[in-house]
Amino acid sequence: MSFRSFWRSPIMTAGQKLYEGKAKILYATDDPDILLTHFKDDATAFNAQKRGSIIGKGAVNCAMSAHLFKLMEANGVPTHFIDCPTAIEMRVKAVKILPIEVVVRNIAAGSLCQQTGLELGTILSQPLVEFYYKNDGLGDPLLTLDRLRLLDLATDDQVDQLRRMALRINDLLTAFFDQCGITLVDFKLEFGIDSKNQLLLADEISPDTCRLWNQTETDPDRRVMDKDRFRRDLGNVEEAYRQVLERVLSQAV
Ligand code: ADP
Ligand code: MG
């Protein structure tokens, strides 16, 4: 079943598994407007060519996302977050996910370096907002505005709104992580449309979806506190995830 077909589908029954993705499982609840997200320890990288598991990742990503969604809500950014009934489960508003991954970059890393030749660690003069097609079969390719229009993935108004929201979220997250002694290098967001046609920030905000560098380390490997430790076999993955969560939870929202 594709993620689009289970959104408020009349055939949903409470407890029914609707979708199992790479990092989370979605379940129906007794309310068609609410879904239960189960955060897994499973880890994948390079479009699922590399697979493994990070012990405790589900709990870290669930708690960290909850805290940061609260930060967003407190600052007027609407999100899908409702609450966490357990340490690895989050209740969320059911939305129709836009098949667009919105990436914001403050410092050059990853595919930006590979595709532009910019050196790793180059500070960008202003945040770069990019749109990627959320389509594993195609390898999540970079979109242009004309391709967004061509594929009818979002209206021009929605694209403007996505960009504005992404930049606002970047301002909030950058300031927050800075207080944690962490540099927010880049991150990926997903958005969805709720039953009232409102655009909500959805999915998760975690070390799986953000590049986070420890400000007290200058070594390019030692400073990494995110999924790049798993991607690049840097070791101490669990410890890095735990450390990020500890620092995030130590800052009130
Ligand atoms: P994937 O392997 O597709 O990245 P995940 O393991 O991250 O999947 O599972 C989460 C899935 O649920 C994603 O496809 C994501 O787009 C979708 N999703 C996230 N939040 C919501 C929501 N509030 N309503 C509906 N779908 C959602
Ligand atoms: Mg995902």
PDB file of C-alpha atoms and ligand atoms in Angstrom:
ATOM      1  CA  MET A   1       0.000   0.000   0.000  1.00  0.00           C
ATOM      2  CA  SER A   2       1.496   3.357  -0.921  1.00  0.00           C
ATOM      3  CA  PHE A   3       1.680   6.167   1.642  1.00  0.00           C
ATOM      4  CA  ARG A   4      -0.907   8.145  -0.268  1.00  0.00           C
ATOM      5  CA  SER A   5      -3.610   5.475  -0.261  1.00  0.00           C
ATOM      6  CA  PHE A   6      -3.755   5.045   3.529  1.00  0.00           C
ATOM      7  CA  TRP A   7      -4.372   8.695   4.318  1.00  0.00           C
ATOM      8  CA  ARG A   8      -7.828   8.672   5.984  1.00  0.00           C
ATOM      9  CA  SER A   9      -8.685   5.538   4.046  1.00  0.00           C
ATOM     10  CA  PRO A  10     -12.174   4.258   4.990  1.00  0.00           C
ATOM     11  CA  ILE A  11     -10.850   0.683   5.228  1.00  0.00           C
ATOM     12  CA  MET A  12      -8.486   1.498   8.127  1.00  0.00           C
ATOM     13  CA  THR A  13      -9.036  -0.315  11.421  1.00  0.00           C
ATOM     14  CA  ALA A  14      -7.410   0.569  14.762  1.00  0.00           C
ATOM     15  CA  GLY A  15      -4.033  -1.137  15.249  1.00  0.00           C
ATOM     16  CA  GLN A  16      -3.705  -2.011  11.572  1.00  0.00           C
ATOM     17  CA  LYS A  17      -0.183  -1.677  10.175  1.00  0.00           C
ATOM     18  CA  LEU A  18      -0.491   0.775   7.294  1.00  0.00           C
ATOM     19  CA  TYR A  19       3.094   1.165   6.146  1.00  0.00           C
ATOM     20  CA  GLU A  20       6.530  -0.035   7.172  1.00  0.00           C
ATOM     21  CA  GLY A  21       9.282   2.301   6.021  1.00  0.00           C
ATOM     22  CA  LYS A  22      13.030   2.200   6.546  1.00  0.00           C
ATOM     23  CA  ALA A  23      12.951   3.801   9.997  1.00  0.00           C
ATOM     24  CA  LYS A  24       9.335   3.797  11.181  1.00  0.00           C
ATOM     25  CA  ILE A  25       6.074   1.846  11.086  1.00  0.00           C
ATOM     26  CA  LEU A  26       2.719   3.600  10.780  1.00  0.00           C
ATOM     27  CA  TYR A  27      -0.383   2.182  12.456  1.00  0.00           C
ATOM     28  CA  ALA A  28      -4.023   3.240  12.210  1.00  0.00           C
ATOM     29  CA  THR A  29      -5.854   4.299  15.396  1.00  0.00           C
ATOM     30  CA  ASP A  30      -9.568   4.434  16.188  1.00  0.00           C
ATOM     31  CA  ASP A  31      -9.526   8.033  14.885  1.00  0.00           C
ATOM     32  CA  PRO A  32      -8.974   8.369  11.096  1.00  0.00           C
ATOM     33  CA  ASP A  33      -7.293  11.747  11.676  1.00  0.00           C
ATOM     34  CA  ILE A  34      -4.633  10.224  13.985  1.00  0.00           C
ATOM     35  CA  LEU A  35      -1.823   7.749  13.220  1.00  0.00           C
ATOM     36  CA  LEU A  36       0.591   5.972  15.566  1.00  0.00           C
ATOM     37  CA  THR A  37       4.267   6.071  14.510  1.00  0.00           C
ATOM     38  CA  HIS A  38       6.617   3.386  15.841  1.00  0.00           C
ATOM     39  CA  PHE A  39      10.307   4.369  15.677  1.00  0.00           C
ATOM     40  CA  LYS A  40      12.605   1.431  14.812  1.00  0.00           C
ATOM     41  CA  ASP A  41      16.310   0.854  15.547  1.00  0.00           C
ATOM     42  CA  ASP A  42      16.807  -0.154  11.870  1.00  0.00           C
ATOM     43  CA  ALA A  43      19.227   2.060   9.968  1.00  0.00           C
ATOM     44  CA  THR A  44      19.740   2.375   6.232  1.00  0.00           C
ATOM     45  CA  ALA A  45      21.957   4.564   4.095  1.00  0.00           C
ATOM     46  CA  PHE A  46      22.686   5.185   0.413  1.00  0.00           C
ATOM     47  CA  ASN A  47      19.073   4.544  -0.632  1.00  0.00           C
ATOM     48  CA  ALA A  48      18.912   1.361   1.538  1.00  0.00           C
ATOM     49  CA  GLN A  49      21.969  -0.252  -0.090  1.00  0.00           C
ATOM     50  CA  LYS A  50      23.612  -0.223   3.363  1.00  0.00           C
ATOM     51  CA  ARG A  51      21.539  -1.724   6.175  1.00  0.00           C
ATOM     52  CA  GLY A  52      22.123  -2.160   9.888  1.00  0.00           C
ATOM     53  CA  SER A  53      20.775  -1.306  13.275  1.00  0.00           C
ATOM     54  CA  ILE A  54      21.600   1.362  15.834  1.00  0.00           C
ATOM     55  CA  ILE A  55      20.612   0.191  19.324  1.00  0.00           C
ATOM     56  CA  GLY A  56      18.383   2.772  21.028  1.00  0.00           C
ATOM     57  CA  LYS A  57      17.943   4.857  17.858  1.00  0.00           C
ATOM     58  CA  GLY A  58      14.155   4.497  17.881  1.00  0.00           C
ATOM     59  CA  ALA A  59      13.902   5.957  21.380  1.00  0.00           C
ATOM     60  CA  VAL A  60      16.396   8.761  20.612  1.00  0.00           C
ATOM     61  CA  ASN A  61      14.657   9.771  17.381  1.00  0.00           C
ATOM     62  CA  CYS A  62      11.206   9.645  18.987  1.00  0.00           C
ATOM     63  CA  ALA A  63      12.162  11.755  22.033  1.00  0.00           C
ATOM     64  CA  MET A  64      14.265  14.213  20.043  1.00  0.00           C
ATOM     65  CA  SER A  65      11.587  14.700  17.387  1.00  0.00           C
ATOM     66  CA  ALA A  66       8.946  15.236  20.079  1.00  0.00           C
ATOM     67  CA  HIS A  67      11.086  17.889  21.808  1.00  0.00           C
ATOM     68  CA  LEU A  68      11.856  19.720  18.558  1.00  0.00           C
ATOM     69  CA  PHE A  69       8.250  19.550  17.325  1.00  0.00           C
ATOM     70  CA  LYS A  70       7.276  21.211  20.634  1.00  0.00           C
ATOM     71  CA  LEU A  71       9.899  23.884  19.931  1.00  0.00           C
ATOM     72  CA  MET A  72       8.322  24.440  16.505  1.00  0.00           C
ATOM     73  CA  GLU A  73       4.772  24.643  17.879  1.00  0.00           C
ATOM     74  CA  ALA A  74       5.903  27.076  20.596  1.00  0.00           C
ATOM     75  CA  ASN A  75       7.210  29.311  17.808  1.00  0.00           C
ATOM     76  CA  GLY A  76       4.159  29.163  15.560  1.00  0.00           C
ATOM     77  CA  VAL A  77       5.280  26.422  13.139  1.00  0.00           C
ATOM     78  CA  PRO A  78       2.415  23.905  12.798  1.00  0.00           C
ATOM     79  CA  THR A  79       3.446  20.235  13.036  1.00  0.00           C
ATOM     80  CA  HIS A  80       1.819  16.793  13.003  1.00  0.00           C
ATOM     81  CA  PHE A  81       2.939  16.058  16.591  1.00  0.00           C
ATOM     82  CA  ILE A  82       0.333  15.087  19.208  1.00  0.00           C
ATOM     83  CA  ASP A  83       2.104  13.126  21.994  1.00  0.00           C
ATOM     84  CA  CYS A  84       4.235  10.060  22.806  1.00  0.00           C
ATOM     85  CA  PRO A  85       2.309   7.213  24.487  1.00  0.00           C
ATOM     86  CA  THR A  86       5.587   5.240  24.909  1.00  0.00           C
ATOM     87  CA  ALA A  87       9.311   5.960  24.470  1.00  0.00           C
ATOM     88  CA  ILE A  88       9.307   4.693  20.869  1.00  0.00           C
ATOM     89  CA  GLU A  89       5.821   5.690  19.761  1.00  0.00           C
ATOM     90  CA  MET A  90       4.395   9.034  18.656  1.00  0.00           C
ATOM     91  CA  ARG A  91       0.797   9.904  17.878  1.00  0.00           C
ATOM     92  CA  VAL A  92       0.606  12.245  14.901  1.00  0.00           C
ATOM     93  CA  LYS A  93      -2.054  13.960  12.827  1.00  0.00           C
ATOM     94  CA  ALA A  94      -2.627  11.960   9.656  1.00  0.00           C
ATOM     95  CA  VAL A  95      -1.500  14.022   6.678  1.00  0.00           C
ATOM     96  CA  LYS A  96      -1.095  13.545   2.963  1.00  0.00           C
ATOM     97  CA  ILE A  97       2.693  13.675   2.683  1.00  0.00           C
ATOM     98  CA  LEU A  98       3.975  15.799  -0.211  1.00  0.00           C
ATOM     99  CA  PRO A  99       6.426  13.588  -2.162  1.00  0.00           C
ATOM    100  CA  ILE A 100       9.091  16.255  -1.702  1.00  0.00           C
ATOM    101  CA  GLU A 101      12.091  16.191   0.633  1.00  0.00           C
ATOM    102  CA  VAL A 102      12.948  19.753   1.607  1.00  0.00           C
ATOM    103  CA  VAL A 103      16.638  20.075   2.456  1.00  0.00           C
ATOM    104  CA  VAL A 104      18.157  23.141   4.120  1.00  0.00           C
ATOM    105  CA  ARG A 105      21.938  23.557   4.181  1.00  0.00           C
ATOM    106  CA  ASN A 106      24.080  25.968   6.189  1.00  0.00           C
ATOM    107  CA  ILE A 107      27.450  24.311   5.566  1.00  0.00           C
ATOM    108  CA  ALA A 108      28.534  22.250   2.533  1.00  0.00           C
ATOM    109  CA  ALA A 109      28.540  18.468   3.106  1.00  0.00           C
ATOM    110  CA  GLY A 110      27.387  15.234   1.475  1.00  0.00           C
ATOM    111  CA  SER A 111      25.846  15.364  -1.989  1.00  0.00           C
ATOM    112  CA  LEU A 112      26.272  19.158  -2.229  1.00  0.00           C
ATOM    113  CA  CYS A 113      30.063  18.677  -2.143  1.00  0.00           C
ATOM    114  CA  GLN A 114      29.920  15.720  -4.546  1.00  0.00           C
ATOM    115  CA  GLN A 115      27.735  17.555  -7.060  1.00  0.00           C
ATOM    116  CA  THR A 116      29.242  21.061  -6.923  1.00  0.00           C
ATOM    117  CA  GLY A 117      32.861  20.548  -5.914  1.00  0.00           C
ATOM    118  CA  LEU A 118      32.413  22.799  -2.871  1.00  0.00           C
ATOM    119  CA  GLU A 119      34.811  21.763  -0.131  1.00  0.00           C
ATOM    120  CA  LEU A 120      33.383  19.955   2.925  1.00  0.00           C
ATOM    121  CA  GLY A 121      32.767  22.490   5.683  1.00  0.00           C
ATOM    122  CA  THR A 122      32.386  25.551   3.440  1.00  0.00           C
ATOM    123  CA  ILE A 123      30.066  27.982   5.239  1.00  0.00           C
ATOM    124  CA  LEU A 124      27.303  29.020   2.833  1.00  0.00           C
ATOM    125  CA  SER A 125      26.738  32.787   2.616  1.00  0.00           C
ATOM    126  CA  GLN A 126      22.988  32.160   3.050  1.00  0.00           C
ATOM    127  CA  PRO A 127      20.983  29.008   3.772  1.00  0.00           C
ATOM    128  CA  LEU A 128      20.406  26.877   0.670  1.00  0.00           C
ATOM    129  CA  VAL A 129      16.909  25.386   0.292  1.00  0.00           C
ATOM    130  CA  GLU A 130      16.664  22.384  -2.035  1.00  0.00           C
ATOM    131  CA  PHE A 131      13.803  20.138  -3.116  1.00  0.00           C
ATOM    132  CA  TYR A 132      14.290  16.422  -3.809  1.00  0.00           C
ATOM    133  CA  TYR A 133      11.739  14.007  -5.260  1.00  0.00           C
ATOM    134  CA  LYS A 134      10.781  11.564  -2.440  1.00  0.00           C
ATOM    135  CA  ASN A 135      10.949   8.487  -4.643  1.00  0.00           C
ATOM    136  CA  ASP A 136      13.269   5.625  -3.589  1.00  0.00           C
ATOM    137  CA  GLY A 137      12.881   3.932  -6.998  1.00  0.00           C
ATOM    138  CA  LEU A 138      14.411   6.983  -8.679  1.00  0.00           C
ATOM    139  CA  GLY A 139      17.006   7.547  -5.924  1.00  0.00           C
ATOM    140  CA  ASP A 140      15.383  10.749  -4.558  1.00  0.00           C
ATOM    141  CA  PRO A 141      16.681  13.048  -7.365  1.00  0.00           C
ATOM    142  CA  LEU A 142      17.201  16.811  -6.994  1.00  0.00           C
ATOM    143  CA  LEU A 143      14.244  18.776  -8.415  1.00  0.00           C
ATOM    144  CA  THR A 144      14.179  22.092 -10.215  1.00  0.00           C
ATOM    145  CA  LEU A 145      11.202  24.461  -9.859  1.00  0.00           C
ATOM    146  CA  ASP A 146      10.193  23.577 -13.422  1.00  0.00           C
ATOM    147  CA  ARG A 147      10.338  19.838 -12.627  1.00  0.00           C
ATOM    148  CA  LEU A 148       8.183  20.428  -9.523  1.00  0.00           C
ATOM    149  CA  ARG A 149       5.650  22.084 -11.856  1.00  0.00           C
ATOM    150  CA  LEU A 150       6.052  19.452 -14.579  1.00  0.00           C
ATOM    151  CA  LEU A 151       5.356  16.593 -12.157  1.00  0.00           C
ATOM    152  CA  ASP A 152       2.645  18.596 -10.380  1.00  0.00           C
ATOM    153  CA  LEU A 153       4.207  17.746  -7.006  1.00  0.00           C
ATOM    154  CA  ALA A 154       3.114  21.023  -5.381  1.00  0.00           C
ATOM    155  CA  THR A 155       1.470  24.283  -6.404  1.00  0.00           C
ATOM    156  CA  ASP A 156       3.618  27.413  -6.794  1.00  0.00           C
ATOM    157  CA  ASP A 157       2.015  28.770  -3.615  1.00  0.00           C
ATOM    158  CA  GLN A 158       2.878  25.579  -1.725  1.00  0.00           C
ATOM    159  CA  VAL A 159       6.493  25.751  -2.940  1.00  0.00           C
ATOM    160  CA  ASP A 160       6.740  29.370  -1.696  1.00  0.00           C
ATOM    161  CA  GLN A 161       5.225  28.317   1.623  1.00  0.00           C
ATOM    162  CA  LEU A 162       7.581  25.308   1.922  1.00  0.00           C
ATOM    163  CA  ARG A 163      10.583  27.560   1.370  1.00  0.00           C
ATOM    164  CA  ARG A 164       9.411  30.126   3.938  1.00  0.00           C
ATOM    165  CA  MET A 165       8.625  27.426   6.522  1.00  0.00           C
ATOM    166  CA  ALA A 166      11.934  25.640   5.906  1.00  0.00           C
ATOM    167  CA  LEU A 167      13.908  28.876   6.444  1.00  0.00           C
ATOM    168  CA  ARG A 168      11.960  29.684   9.613  1.00  0.00           C
ATOM    169  CA  ILE A 169      12.560  26.140  10.919  1.00  0.00           C
ATOM    170  CA  ASN A 170      16.254  26.525  10.070  1.00  0.00           C
ATOM    171  CA  ASP A 171      16.468  29.745  12.123  1.00  0.00           C
ATOM    172  CA  LEU A 172      14.793  28.072  15.111  1.00  0.00           C
ATOM    173  CA  LEU A 173      16.816  24.847  14.912  1.00  0.00           C
ATOM    174  CA  THR A 174      20.150  26.593  14.292  1.00  0.00           C
ATOM    175  CA  ALA A 175      19.706  28.773  17.388  1.00  0.00           C
ATOM    176  CA  PHE A 176      18.505  25.801  19.463  1.00  0.00           C
ATOM    177  CA  PHE A 177      21.380  23.467  18.488  1.00  0.00           C
ATOM    178  CA  ASP A 178      23.859  26.292  19.020  1.00  0.00           C
ATOM    179  CA  GLN A 179      22.725  26.418  22.658  1.00  0.00           C
ATOM    180  CA  CYS A 180      23.473  22.673  22.787  1.00  0.00           C
ATOM    181  CA  GLY A 181      27.031  23.237  21.520  1.00  0.00           C
ATOM    182  CA  ILE A 182      26.074  21.621  18.211  1.00  0.00           C
ATOM    183  CA  THR A 183      26.369  23.097  14.700  1.00  0.00           C
ATOM    184  CA  LEU A 184      23.397  22.366  12.431  1.00  0.00           C
ATOM    185  CA  VAL A 185      25.086  21.640   9.094  1.00  0.00           C
ATOM    186  CA  ASP A 186      22.015  20.573   7.096  1.00  0.00           C
ATOM    187  CA  PHE A 187      18.723  18.686   7.475  1.00  0.00           C
ATOM    188  CA  LYS A 188      15.806  17.142   5.593  1.00  0.00           C
ATOM    189  CA  LEU A 189      12.139  17.923   6.234  1.00  0.00           C
ATOM    190  CA  GLU A 190       8.864  16.375   5.074  1.00  0.00           C
ATOM    191  CA  PHE A 191       5.578  18.229   4.985  1.00  0.00           C
ATOM    192  CA  GLY A 192       1.978  17.084   4.642  1.00  0.00           C
ATOM    193  CA  ILE A 193      -1.510  18.470   4.153  1.00  0.00           C
ATOM    194  CA  ASP A 194      -4.052  17.809   6.928  1.00  0.00           C
ATOM    195  CA  SER A 195      -7.826  17.357   6.671  1.00  0.00           C
ATOM    196  CA  LYS A 196      -8.238  21.162   6.921  1.00  0.00           C
ATOM    197  CA  ASN A 197      -5.867  21.659   3.966  1.00  0.00           C
ATOM    198  CA  GLN A 198      -3.181  23.089   6.281  1.00  0.00           C
ATOM    199  CA  LEU A 199       0.514  22.504   5.534  1.00  0.00           C
ATOM    200  CA  LEU A 200       2.129  20.793   8.550  1.00  0.00           C
ATOM    201  CA  LEU A 201       5.712  19.855   9.323  1.00  0.00           C
ATOM    202  CA  ALA A 202       5.645  16.020   9.535  1.00  0.00           C
ATOM    203  CA  ASP A 203       7.915  12.948   9.770  1.00  0.00           C
ATOM    204  CA  GLU A 204      10.871  13.407  12.182  1.00  0.00           C
ATOM    205  CA  ILE A 205      13.765  15.683  13.185  1.00  0.00           C
ATOM    206  CA  SER A 206      16.602  13.463  14.392  1.00  0.00           C
ATOM    207  CA  PRO A 207      20.262  12.502  13.886  1.00  0.00           C
ATOM    208  CA  ASP A 208      18.957  10.382  10.976  1.00  0.00           C
ATOM    209  CA  THR A 209      17.718  13.504   9.172  1.00  0.00           C
ATOM    210  CA  CYS A 210      20.152  16.218  10.351  1.00  0.00           C
ATOM    211  CA  ARG A 211      23.921  16.642  10.034  1.00  0.00           C
ATOM    212  CA  LEU A 212      25.127  17.714  13.488  1.00  0.00           C
ATOM    213  CA  TRP A 213      28.695  18.655  14.405  1.00  0.00           C
ATOM    214  CA  ASN A 214      30.004  18.805  17.960  1.00  0.00           C
ATOM    215  CA  GLN A 215      31.349  22.359  18.452  1.00  0.00           C
ATOM    216  CA  THR A 216      34.013  21.195  20.909  1.00  0.00           C
ATOM    217  CA  GLU A 217      35.672  18.933  18.277  1.00  0.00           C
ATOM    218  CA  THR A 218      37.562  20.173  15.227  1.00  0.00           C
ATOM    219  CA  ASP A 219      38.551  16.782  13.794  1.00  0.00           C
ATOM    220  CA  PRO A 220      36.289  16.141  10.760  1.00  0.00           C
ATOM    221  CA  ASP A 221      35.455  12.591  11.917  1.00  0.00           C
ATOM    222  CA  ARG A 222      35.325  13.079  15.686  1.00  0.00           C
ATOM    223  CA  ARG A 223      32.929  16.046  15.416  1.00  0.00           C
ATOM    224  CA  VAL A 224      30.213  14.000  13.615  1.00  0.00           C
ATOM    225  CA  MET A 225      27.154  13.305  15.860  1.00  0.00           C
ATOM    226  CA  ASP A 226      24.644  12.063  13.244  1.00  0.00           C
ATOM    227  CA  LYS A 227      23.929   9.234  10.810  1.00  0.00           C
ATOM    228  CA  ASP A 228      27.154   9.976   8.936  1.00  0.00           C
ATOM    229  CA  ARG A 229      28.852   7.922  11.712  1.00  0.00           C
ATOM    230  CA  PHE A 230      26.841   4.932  10.428  1.00  0.00           C
ATOM    231  CA  ARG A 231      27.177   5.834   6.709  1.00  0.00           C
ATOM    232  CA  ARG A 232      30.950   6.195   6.979  1.00  0.00           C
ATOM    233  CA  ASP A 233      31.587   3.449   9.597  1.00  0.00           C
ATOM    234  CA  LEU A 234      33.062   5.958  12.047  1.00  0.00           C
ATOM    235  CA  GLY A 235      32.072   3.907  15.139  1.00  0.00           C
ATOM    236  CA  ASN A 236      30.416   5.013  18.423  1.00  0.00           C
ATOM    237  CA  VAL A 237      27.125   5.575  16.596  1.00  0.00           C
ATOM    238  CA  GLU A 238      24.905   4.757  19.599  1.00  0.00           C
ATOM    239  CA  GLU A 239      26.965   6.999  21.886  1.00  0.00           C
ATOM    240  CA  ALA A 240      26.696   9.932  19.451  1.00  0.00           C
ATOM    241  CA  TYR A 241      22.899   9.580  19.185  1.00  0.00           C
ATOM    242  CA  ARG A 242      22.586   9.382  23.004  1.00  0.00           C
ATOM    243  CA  GLN A 243      24.814  12.442  23.397  1.00  0.00           C
ATOM    244  CA  VAL A 244      22.719  14.490  20.963  1.00  0.00           C
ATOM    245  CA  LEU A 245      19.499  13.553  22.789  1.00  0.00           C
ATOM    246  CA  GLU A 246      20.987  14.387  26.191  1.00  0.00           C
ATOM    247  CA  ARG A 247      22.001  17.853  25.007  1.00  0.00           C
ATOM    248  CA  VAL A 248      18.676  18.471  23.231  1.00  0.00           C
ATOM    249  CA  LEU A 249      16.605  17.476  26.275  1.00  0.00           C
ATOM    250  CA  SER A 250      18.759  19.677  28.531  1.00  0.00           C
ATOM    251  CA  GLN A 251      17.460  22.773  26.693  1.00  0.00           C
ATOM    252  CA  ALA A 252      13.898  23.831  27.484  1.00  0.00           C
ATOM    253  CA  VAL A 253      11.684  24.843  24.570  1.00  0.00           C
TER     254      VAL A 253
HETATM  255  P1  ADP B   1      10.634   5.940   4.460  1.00  0.00           P
HETATM  256  O1  ADP B   1      11.356   4.649   4.371  1.00  0.00           O
HETATM  257  O2  ADP B   1       9.646   6.161   3.347  1.00  0.00           O
HETATM  258  O3  ADP B   1      11.508   7.138   4.713  1.00  0.00           O
HETATM  259  P2  ADP B   1       9.928   5.955   7.285  1.00  0.00           P
HETATM  260  O4  ADP B   1      10.485   4.703   7.825  1.00  0.00           O
HETATM  261  O5  ADP B   1      10.602   7.238   7.576  1.00  0.00           O
HETATM  262  O6  ADP B   1       9.670   5.826   5.709  1.00  0.00           O
HETATM  263  O7  ADP B   1       8.401   5.951   7.733  1.00  0.00           O
HETATM  264  C1  ADP B   1       7.614   7.050   7.816  1.00  0.00           C
HETATM  265  C2  ADP B   1       6.692   7.201   6.625  1.00  0.00           C
HETATM  266  O8  ADP B   1       5.528   7.854   7.089  1.00  0.00           O
HETATM  267  C3  ADP B   1       7.319   8.094   5.567  1.00  0.00           C
HETATM  268  O9  ADP B   1       6.950   7.659   4.269  1.00  0.00           O
HETATM  269  C4  ADP B   1       6.712   9.454   5.876  1.00  0.00           C
HETATM  270  O10 ADP B   1       6.603  10.248   4.713  1.00  0.00           O
HETATM  271  C5  ADP B   1       5.334   9.082   6.391  1.00  0.00           C
HETATM  272  N1  ADP B   1       4.762  10.024   7.362  1.00  0.00           N
HETATM  273  C6  ADP B   1       5.417  10.784   8.282  1.00  0.00           C
HETATM  274  N2  ADP B   1       4.558  11.531   9.015  1.00  0.00           N
HETATM  275  C7  ADP B   1       3.319  11.226   8.552  1.00  0.00           C
HETATM  276  C8  ADP B   1       1.983  11.682   8.890  1.00  0.00           C
HETATM  277  N3  ADP B   1       1.789  12.575   9.865  1.00  0.00           N
HETATM  278  N4  ADP B   1       0.951  11.185   8.184  1.00  0.00           N
HETATM  279  C9  ADP B   1       1.159  10.286   7.185  1.00  0.00           C
HETATM  280  N5  ADP B   1       2.359   9.814   6.824  1.00  0.00           N
HETATM  281  C10 ADP B   1       3.432  10.275   7.497  1.00  0.00           C
HETATM  282 MG    MG B   2      11.993   8.301   6.354  1.00  0.00          MG
END
